[in-house]
PDB file of C-alpha atoms in Angstrom:
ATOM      1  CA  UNK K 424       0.000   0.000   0.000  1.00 86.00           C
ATOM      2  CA  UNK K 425       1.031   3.748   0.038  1.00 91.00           C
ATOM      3  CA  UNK K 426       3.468   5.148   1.925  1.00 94.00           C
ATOM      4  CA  UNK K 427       3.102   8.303   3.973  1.00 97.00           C
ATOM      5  CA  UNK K 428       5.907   9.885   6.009  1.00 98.00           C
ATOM      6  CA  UNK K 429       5.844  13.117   8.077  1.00 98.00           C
ATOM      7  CA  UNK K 430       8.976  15.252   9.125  1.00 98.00           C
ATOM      8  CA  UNK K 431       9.754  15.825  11.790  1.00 98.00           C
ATOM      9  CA  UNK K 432       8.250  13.556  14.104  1.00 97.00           C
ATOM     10  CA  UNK K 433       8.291  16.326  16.900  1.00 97.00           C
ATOM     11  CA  UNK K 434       8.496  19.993  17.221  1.00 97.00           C
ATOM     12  CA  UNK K 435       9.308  22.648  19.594  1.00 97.00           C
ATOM     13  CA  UNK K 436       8.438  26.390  19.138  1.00 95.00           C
ATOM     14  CA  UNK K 437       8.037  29.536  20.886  1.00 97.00           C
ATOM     15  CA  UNK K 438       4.833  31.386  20.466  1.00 97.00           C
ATOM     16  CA  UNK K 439       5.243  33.558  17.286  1.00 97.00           C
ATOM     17  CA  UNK K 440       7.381  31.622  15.432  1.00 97.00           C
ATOM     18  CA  UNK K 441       6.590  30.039  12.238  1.00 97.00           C
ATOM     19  CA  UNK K 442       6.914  26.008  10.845  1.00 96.00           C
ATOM     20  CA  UNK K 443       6.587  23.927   7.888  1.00 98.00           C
ATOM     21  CA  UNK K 444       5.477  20.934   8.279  1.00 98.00           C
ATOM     22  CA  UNK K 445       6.339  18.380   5.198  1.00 98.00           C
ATOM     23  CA  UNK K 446       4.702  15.397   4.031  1.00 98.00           C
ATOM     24  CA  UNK K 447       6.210  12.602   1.417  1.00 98.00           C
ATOM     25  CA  UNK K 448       3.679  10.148  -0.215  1.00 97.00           C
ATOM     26  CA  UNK K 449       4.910   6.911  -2.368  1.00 95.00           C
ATOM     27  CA  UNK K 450       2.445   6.824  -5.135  1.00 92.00           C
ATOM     28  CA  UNK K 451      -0.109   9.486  -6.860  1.00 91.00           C
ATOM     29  CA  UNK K 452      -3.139  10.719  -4.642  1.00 91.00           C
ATOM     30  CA  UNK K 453      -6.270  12.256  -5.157  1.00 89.00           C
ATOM     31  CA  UNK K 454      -7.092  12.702  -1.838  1.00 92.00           C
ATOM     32  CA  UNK K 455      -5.013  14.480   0.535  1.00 96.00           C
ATOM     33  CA  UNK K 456      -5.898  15.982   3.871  1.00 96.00           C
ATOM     34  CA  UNK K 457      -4.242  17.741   7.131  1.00 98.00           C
ATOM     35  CA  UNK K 458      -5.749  17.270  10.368  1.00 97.00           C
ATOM     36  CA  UNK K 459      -4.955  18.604  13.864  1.00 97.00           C
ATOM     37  CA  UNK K 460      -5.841  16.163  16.540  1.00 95.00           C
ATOM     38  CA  UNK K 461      -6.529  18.355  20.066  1.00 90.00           C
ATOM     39  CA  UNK K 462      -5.423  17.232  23.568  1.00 87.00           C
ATOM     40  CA  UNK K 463      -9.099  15.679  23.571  1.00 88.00           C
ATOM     41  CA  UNK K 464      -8.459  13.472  20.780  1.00 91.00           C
ATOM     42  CA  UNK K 465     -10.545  14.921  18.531  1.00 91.00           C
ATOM     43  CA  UNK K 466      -9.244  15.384  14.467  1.00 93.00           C
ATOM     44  CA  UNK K 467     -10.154  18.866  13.112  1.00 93.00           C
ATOM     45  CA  UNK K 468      -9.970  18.708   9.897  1.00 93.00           C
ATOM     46  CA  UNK K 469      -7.757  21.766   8.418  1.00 96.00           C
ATOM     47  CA  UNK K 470      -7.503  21.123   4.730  1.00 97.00           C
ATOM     48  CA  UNK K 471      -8.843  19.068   1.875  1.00 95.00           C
ATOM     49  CA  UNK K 472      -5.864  19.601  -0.554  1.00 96.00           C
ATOM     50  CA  UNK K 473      -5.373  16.960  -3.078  1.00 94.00           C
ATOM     51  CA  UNK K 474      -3.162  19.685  -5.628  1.00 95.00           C
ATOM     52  CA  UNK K 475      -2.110  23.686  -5.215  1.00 97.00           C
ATOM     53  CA  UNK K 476      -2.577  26.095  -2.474  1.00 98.00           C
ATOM     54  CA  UNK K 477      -4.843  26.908   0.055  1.00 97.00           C
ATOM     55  CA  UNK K 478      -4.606  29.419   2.995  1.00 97.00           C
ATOM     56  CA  UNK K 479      -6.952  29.456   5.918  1.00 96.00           C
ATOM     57  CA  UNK K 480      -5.627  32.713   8.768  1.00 97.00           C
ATOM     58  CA  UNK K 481      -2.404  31.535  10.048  1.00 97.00           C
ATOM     59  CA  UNK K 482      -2.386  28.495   8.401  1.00 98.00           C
ATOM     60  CA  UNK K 483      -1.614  27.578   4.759  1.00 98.00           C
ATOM     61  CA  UNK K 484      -1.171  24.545   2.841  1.00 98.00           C
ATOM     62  CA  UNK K 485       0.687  23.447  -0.294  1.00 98.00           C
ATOM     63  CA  UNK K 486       0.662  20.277  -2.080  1.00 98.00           C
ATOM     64  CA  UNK K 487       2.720  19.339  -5.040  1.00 97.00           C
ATOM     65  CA  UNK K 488       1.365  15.659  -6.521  1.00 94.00           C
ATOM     66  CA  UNK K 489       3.473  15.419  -9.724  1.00 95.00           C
ATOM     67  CA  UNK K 490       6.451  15.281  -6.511  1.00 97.00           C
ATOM     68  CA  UNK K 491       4.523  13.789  -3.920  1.00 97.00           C
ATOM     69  CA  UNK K 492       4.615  15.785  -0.975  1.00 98.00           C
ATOM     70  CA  UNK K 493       2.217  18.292   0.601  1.00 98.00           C
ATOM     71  CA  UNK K 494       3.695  21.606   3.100  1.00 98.00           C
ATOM     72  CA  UNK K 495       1.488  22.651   5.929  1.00 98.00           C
ATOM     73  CA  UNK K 496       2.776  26.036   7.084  1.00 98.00           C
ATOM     74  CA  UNK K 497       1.803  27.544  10.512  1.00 97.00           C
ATOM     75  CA  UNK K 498       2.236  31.481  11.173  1.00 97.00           C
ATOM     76  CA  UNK K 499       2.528  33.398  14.024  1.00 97.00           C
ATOM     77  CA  UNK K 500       2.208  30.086  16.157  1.00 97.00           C
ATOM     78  CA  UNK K 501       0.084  30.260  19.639  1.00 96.00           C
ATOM     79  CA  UNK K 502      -0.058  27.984  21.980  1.00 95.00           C
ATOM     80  CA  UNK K 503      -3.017  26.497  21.112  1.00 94.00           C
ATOM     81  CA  UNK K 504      -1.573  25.251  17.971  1.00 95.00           C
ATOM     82  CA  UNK K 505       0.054  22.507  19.867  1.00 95.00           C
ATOM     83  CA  UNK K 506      -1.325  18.915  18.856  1.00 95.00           C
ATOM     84  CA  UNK K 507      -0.467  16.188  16.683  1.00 96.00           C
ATOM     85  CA  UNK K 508      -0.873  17.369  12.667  1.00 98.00           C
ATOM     86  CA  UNK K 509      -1.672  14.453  10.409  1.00 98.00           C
ATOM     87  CA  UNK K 510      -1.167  14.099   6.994  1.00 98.00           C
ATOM     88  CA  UNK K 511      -3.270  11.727   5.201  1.00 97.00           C
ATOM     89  CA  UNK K 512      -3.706  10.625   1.524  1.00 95.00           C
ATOM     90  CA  UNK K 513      -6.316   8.822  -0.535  1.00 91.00           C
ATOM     91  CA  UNK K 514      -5.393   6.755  -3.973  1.00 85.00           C
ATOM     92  CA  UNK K 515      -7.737   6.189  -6.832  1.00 74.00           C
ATOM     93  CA  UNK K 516      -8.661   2.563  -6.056  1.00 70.00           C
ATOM     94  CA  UNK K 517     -10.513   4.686  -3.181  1.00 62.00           C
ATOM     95  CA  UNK K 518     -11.628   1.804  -0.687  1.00 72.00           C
ATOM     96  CA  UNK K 519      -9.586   2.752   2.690  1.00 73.00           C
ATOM     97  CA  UNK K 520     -10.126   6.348   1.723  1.00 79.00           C
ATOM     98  CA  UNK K 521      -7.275   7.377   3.855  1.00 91.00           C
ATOM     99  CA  UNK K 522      -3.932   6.381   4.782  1.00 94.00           C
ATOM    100  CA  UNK K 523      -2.604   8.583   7.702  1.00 96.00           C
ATOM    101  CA  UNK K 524       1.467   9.133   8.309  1.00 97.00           C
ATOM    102  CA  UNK K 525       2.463   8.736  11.977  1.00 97.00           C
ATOM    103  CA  UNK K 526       2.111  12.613  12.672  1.00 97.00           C
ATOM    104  CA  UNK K 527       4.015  16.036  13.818  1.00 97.00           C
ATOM    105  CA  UNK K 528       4.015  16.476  17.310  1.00 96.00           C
ATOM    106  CA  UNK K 529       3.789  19.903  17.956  1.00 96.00           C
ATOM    107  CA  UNK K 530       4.438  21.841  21.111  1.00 96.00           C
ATOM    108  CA  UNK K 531       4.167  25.820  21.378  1.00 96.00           C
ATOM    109  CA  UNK K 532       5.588  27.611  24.405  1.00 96.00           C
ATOM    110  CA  UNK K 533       4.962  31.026  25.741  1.00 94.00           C
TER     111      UNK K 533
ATOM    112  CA  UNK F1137     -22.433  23.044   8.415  1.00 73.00           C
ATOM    113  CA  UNK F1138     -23.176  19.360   8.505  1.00 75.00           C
ATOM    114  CA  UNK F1139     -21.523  17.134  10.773  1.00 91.00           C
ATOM    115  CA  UNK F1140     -20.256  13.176  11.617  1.00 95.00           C
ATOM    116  CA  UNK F1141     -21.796  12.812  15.356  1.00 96.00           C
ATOM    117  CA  UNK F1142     -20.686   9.630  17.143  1.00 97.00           C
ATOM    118  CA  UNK F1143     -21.880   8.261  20.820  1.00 96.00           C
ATOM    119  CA  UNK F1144     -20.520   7.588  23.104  1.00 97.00           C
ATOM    120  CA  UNK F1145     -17.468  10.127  23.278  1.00 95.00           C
ATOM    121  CA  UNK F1146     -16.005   8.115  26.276  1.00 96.00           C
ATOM    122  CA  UNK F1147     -17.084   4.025  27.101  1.00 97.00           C
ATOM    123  CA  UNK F1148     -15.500   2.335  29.790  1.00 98.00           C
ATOM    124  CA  UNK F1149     -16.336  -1.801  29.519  1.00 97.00           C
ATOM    125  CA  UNK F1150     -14.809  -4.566  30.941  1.00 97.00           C
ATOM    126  CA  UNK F1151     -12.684  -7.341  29.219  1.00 97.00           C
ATOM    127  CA  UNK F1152     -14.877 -10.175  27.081  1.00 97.00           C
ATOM    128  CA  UNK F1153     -17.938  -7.775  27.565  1.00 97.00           C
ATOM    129  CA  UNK F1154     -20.259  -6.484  23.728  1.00 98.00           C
ATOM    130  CA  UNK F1155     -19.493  -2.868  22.574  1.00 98.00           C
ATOM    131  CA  UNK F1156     -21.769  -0.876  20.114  1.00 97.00           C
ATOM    132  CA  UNK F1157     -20.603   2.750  18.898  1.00 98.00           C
ATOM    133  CA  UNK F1158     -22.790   4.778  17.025  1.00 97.00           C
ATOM    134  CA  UNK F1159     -21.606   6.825  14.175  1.00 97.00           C
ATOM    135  CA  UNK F1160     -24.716   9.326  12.242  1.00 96.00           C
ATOM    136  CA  UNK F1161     -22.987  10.187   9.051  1.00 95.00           C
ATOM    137  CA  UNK F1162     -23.576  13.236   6.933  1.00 92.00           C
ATOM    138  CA  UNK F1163     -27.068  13.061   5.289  1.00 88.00           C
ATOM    139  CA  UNK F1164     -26.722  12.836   1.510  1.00 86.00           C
ATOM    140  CA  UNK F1165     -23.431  10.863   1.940  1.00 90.00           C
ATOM    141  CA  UNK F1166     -23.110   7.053   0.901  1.00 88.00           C
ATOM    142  CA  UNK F1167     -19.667   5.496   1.738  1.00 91.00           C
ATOM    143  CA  UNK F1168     -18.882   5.326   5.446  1.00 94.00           C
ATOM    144  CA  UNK F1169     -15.547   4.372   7.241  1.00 95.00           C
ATOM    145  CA  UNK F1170     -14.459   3.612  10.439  1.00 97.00           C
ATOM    146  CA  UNK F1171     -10.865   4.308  11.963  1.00 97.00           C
ATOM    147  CA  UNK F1172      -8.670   3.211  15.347  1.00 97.00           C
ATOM    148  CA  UNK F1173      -6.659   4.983  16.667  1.00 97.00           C
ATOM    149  CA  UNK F1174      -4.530   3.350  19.736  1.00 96.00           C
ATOM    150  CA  UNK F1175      -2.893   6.133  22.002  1.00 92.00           C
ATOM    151  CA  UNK F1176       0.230   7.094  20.475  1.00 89.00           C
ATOM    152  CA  UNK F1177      -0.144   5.745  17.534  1.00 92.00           C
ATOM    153  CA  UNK F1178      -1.170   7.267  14.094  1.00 91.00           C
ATOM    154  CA  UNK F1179      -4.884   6.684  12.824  1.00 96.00           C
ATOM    155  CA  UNK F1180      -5.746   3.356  11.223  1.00 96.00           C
ATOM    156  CA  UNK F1181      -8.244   1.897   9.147  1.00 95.00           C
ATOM    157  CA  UNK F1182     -10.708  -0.711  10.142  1.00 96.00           C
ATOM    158  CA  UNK F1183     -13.423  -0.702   7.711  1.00 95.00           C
ATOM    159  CA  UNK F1184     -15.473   1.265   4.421  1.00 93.00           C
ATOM    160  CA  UNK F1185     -19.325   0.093   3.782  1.00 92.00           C
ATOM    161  CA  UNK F1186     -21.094   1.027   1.124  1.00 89.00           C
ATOM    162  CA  UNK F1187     -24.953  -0.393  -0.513  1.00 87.00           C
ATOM    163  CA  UNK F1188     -25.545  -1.779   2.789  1.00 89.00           C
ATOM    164  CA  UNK F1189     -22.037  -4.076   2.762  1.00 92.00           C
ATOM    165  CA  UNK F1190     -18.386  -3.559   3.427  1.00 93.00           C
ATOM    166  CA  UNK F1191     -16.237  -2.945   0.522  1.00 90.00           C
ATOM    167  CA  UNK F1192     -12.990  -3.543   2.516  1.00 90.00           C
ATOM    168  CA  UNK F1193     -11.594  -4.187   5.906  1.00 92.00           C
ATOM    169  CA  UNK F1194      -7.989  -4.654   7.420  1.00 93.00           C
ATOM    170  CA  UNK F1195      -6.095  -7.162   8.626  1.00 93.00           C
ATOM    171  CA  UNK F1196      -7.278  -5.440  12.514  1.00 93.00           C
ATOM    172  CA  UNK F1197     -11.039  -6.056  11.234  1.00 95.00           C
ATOM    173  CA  UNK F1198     -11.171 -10.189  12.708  1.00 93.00           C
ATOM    174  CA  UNK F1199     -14.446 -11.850  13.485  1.00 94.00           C
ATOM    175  CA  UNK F1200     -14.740 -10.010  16.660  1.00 96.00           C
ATOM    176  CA  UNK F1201     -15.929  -6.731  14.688  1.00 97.00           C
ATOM    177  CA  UNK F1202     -18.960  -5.856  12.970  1.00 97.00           C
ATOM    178  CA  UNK F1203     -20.688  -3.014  11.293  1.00 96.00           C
ATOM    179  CA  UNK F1204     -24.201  -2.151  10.235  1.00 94.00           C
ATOM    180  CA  UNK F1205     -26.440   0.566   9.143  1.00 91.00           C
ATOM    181  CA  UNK F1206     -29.897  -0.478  10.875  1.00 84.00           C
ATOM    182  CA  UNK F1207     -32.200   2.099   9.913  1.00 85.00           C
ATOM    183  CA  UNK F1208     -30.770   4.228   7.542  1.00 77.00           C
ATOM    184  CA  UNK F1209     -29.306   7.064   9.504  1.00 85.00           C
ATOM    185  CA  UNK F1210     -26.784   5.168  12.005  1.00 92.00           C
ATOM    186  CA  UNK F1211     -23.798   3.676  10.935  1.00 95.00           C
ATOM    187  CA  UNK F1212     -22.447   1.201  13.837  1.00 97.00           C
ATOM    188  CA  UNK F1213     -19.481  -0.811  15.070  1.00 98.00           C
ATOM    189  CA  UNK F1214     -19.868  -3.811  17.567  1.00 98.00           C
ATOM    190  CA  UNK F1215     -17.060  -5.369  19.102  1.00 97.00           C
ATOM    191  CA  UNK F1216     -18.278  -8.994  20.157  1.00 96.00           C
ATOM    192  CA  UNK F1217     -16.270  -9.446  23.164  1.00 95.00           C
ATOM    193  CA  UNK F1218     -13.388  -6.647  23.533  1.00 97.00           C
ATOM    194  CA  UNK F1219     -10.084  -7.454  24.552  1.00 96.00           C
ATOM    195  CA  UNK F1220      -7.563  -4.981  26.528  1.00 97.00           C
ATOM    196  CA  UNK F1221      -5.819  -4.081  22.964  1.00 96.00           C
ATOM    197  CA  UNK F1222      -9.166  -3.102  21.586  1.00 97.00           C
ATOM    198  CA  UNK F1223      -8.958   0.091  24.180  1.00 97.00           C
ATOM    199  CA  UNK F1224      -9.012   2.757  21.581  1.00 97.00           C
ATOM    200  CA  UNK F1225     -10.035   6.140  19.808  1.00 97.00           C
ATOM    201  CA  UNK F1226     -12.621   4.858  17.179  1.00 98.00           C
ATOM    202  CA  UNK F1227     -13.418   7.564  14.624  1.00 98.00           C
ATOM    203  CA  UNK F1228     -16.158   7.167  12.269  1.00 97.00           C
ATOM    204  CA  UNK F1229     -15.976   9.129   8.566  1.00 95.00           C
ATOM    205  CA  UNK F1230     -17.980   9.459   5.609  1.00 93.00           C
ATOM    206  CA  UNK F1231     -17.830  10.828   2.526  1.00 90.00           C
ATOM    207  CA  UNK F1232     -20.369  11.619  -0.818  1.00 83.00           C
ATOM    208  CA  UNK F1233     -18.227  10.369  -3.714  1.00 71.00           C
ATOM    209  CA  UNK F1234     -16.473   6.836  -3.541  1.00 66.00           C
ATOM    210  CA  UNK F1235     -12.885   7.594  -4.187  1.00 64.00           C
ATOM    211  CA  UNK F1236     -12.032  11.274  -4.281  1.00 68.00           C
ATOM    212  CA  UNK F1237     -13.693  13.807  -2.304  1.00 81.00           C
ATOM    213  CA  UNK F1238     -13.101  14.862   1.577  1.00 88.00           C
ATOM    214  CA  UNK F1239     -13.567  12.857   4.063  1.00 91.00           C
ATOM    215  CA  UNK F1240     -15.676  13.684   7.345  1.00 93.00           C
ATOM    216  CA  UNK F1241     -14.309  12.395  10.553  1.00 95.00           C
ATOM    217  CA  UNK F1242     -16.723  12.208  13.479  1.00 96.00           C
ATOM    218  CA  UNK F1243     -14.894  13.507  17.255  1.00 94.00           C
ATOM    219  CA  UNK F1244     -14.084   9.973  18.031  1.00 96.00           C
ATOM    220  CA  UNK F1245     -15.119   7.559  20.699  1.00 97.00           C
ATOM    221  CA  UNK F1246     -12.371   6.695  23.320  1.00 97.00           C
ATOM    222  CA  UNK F1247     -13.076   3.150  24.339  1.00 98.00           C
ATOM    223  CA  UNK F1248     -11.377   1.775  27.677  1.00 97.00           C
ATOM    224  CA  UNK F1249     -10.929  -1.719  28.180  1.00 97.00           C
ATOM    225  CA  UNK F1250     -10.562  -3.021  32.126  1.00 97.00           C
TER     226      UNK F1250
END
C-alpha cells in the first residue's frame, strides 16, 4: 500500500514563530488531507488539498502531486496550535479512503 | 455546516464484555468508514461500507468486529467481546463520492478496556 511519512516527528516552538510541516507520499493521490488532533483526541480537519494552495488565517497549505509531498505552514504560532498534525492521503482505487502518516508532534511555548 | 456525530465520546467496559458505537454520518453521503486509533499511535483503518455491505476491511477487522447501518441514519461498530488491545479512539468518517472527495471524521469515541 502507500506510503506516507511526516517530518519531523516532533516539534518545539516559541509562540510567534513560524513552521513547515512536510509530508512525502509513495504513489499518486487524489485525496489528501491535514488534520490537527486536540489534547481531547478529537481530528479537526484543516484542509482538503489533493493539488495547489490553500490558505486558511495563520495556516496555509501546499501540495505538489506530480512530486509527492504536501507543506502545511503555521504562522505566528500560539499555543493552542500545539497537537499532533496528520497528513493523510487517498489513492484512486478509493476503498480505505485514507492512509494517515504517523504525525508532527507539535508543542508551542509562551 | 453538517456534521459526523458519534456516541458515546467516552465508554468504559470490561474485558470479554459487547461494545456498540454509534456513528450518524452526513445526510446525503453514501460510503462510510471507520478508523482506530490506539494512544500514540497514528490513525488506522478498520473498515469502508457502502450499498448496505463492506467494501474492505484490514487485517485489525477479525471476526470479533462488525458493522451495520440499521435504519438508515446510524452507521455502527460492535465489538463482540473486547479485549484490553481493543482500548481505543474509534473515529467514524464518511464521505459523498467513492474515491475522491473529503472525508468527514466524526470527534471519536475513546473506548477503555478493564
Amino acid at each position: 500500500g502507500i506510503q506516507v511519512e511526516q517530518s519531523p516527528p516532533d516539534l518545539i516552538l516559541q509562540e510567534g514563530a513560524n513552521s513547515t510541516l512536510r509530508c512525502n507520499f509513495s504513489d499518486s493521490v487524489n485525496n489528501l488531507q491535514w488534520f490537527h488532533q486536540n489534547p481531547w483526541g478529537q481530528l479537526i480537519n484543516l484542509f482538503y488539498i489533493p493539488s495547489g494552495t490553500k490558505q486558511n488565517g495563520r495556516l496555509s497549505a501546499t501540495t505538489v502531486a506530480t512530486e509527492r509531498y504536501s507543506l502545511l505552514y503555521i504562522s505566528s504560532s500560539q499555543t493552542t496550535d500545539s497537537g499532533v498534525y496528520f497528513c493523510a492521503v487517498g489513492t484512486n482505487t478509493g476503498r480505505r479512503a485514507l492512509t494517515f502518516g504517523s504525525g508532527t508532534r507539535l508543542q508551542v511555548q509562551p | 455546516e453538517p456534521e459526523v456525530t458519534q456516541t458515546p465520546s467516552h465508554q468504559v467496559t470490561q474485558m470479554g464484555q459487547e461494545v456498540i458505537l454509534r456513528c450518524v454520518p452526513i445526510s446525503n453521503h453514501l460510503y462510510f468508514y471507520w478508523y482506530r486509533q490506539i494512544l500514540g499511535q497514528k490513525v488506522e483503518f478498520l473498515v469502508s461500507f457502502y450499498n448496505n455491505e463492506i467494501s474492505e476491511k484490514s487485517e485489525i477487522f477479525d471476526d470479533q468486529f462488525s458493522v451495520e447501518r440499521p435504519d438508515g441514519s446510524n452507521f455502527t461498530l460492535k465489538i463482540r467481546s473486547t479485549k484490553l488491545e481493543d482500548s481505543a479512539m474509534y473515529f467514524c468518517a464518511s464521505r459523498g463520492q467513492f474515491n475522491t472527495g473529503e472525508l468527514f471524521f466524526g470527534e471519536g469515541s475513546r473506548l477503555t478496556v478493564l
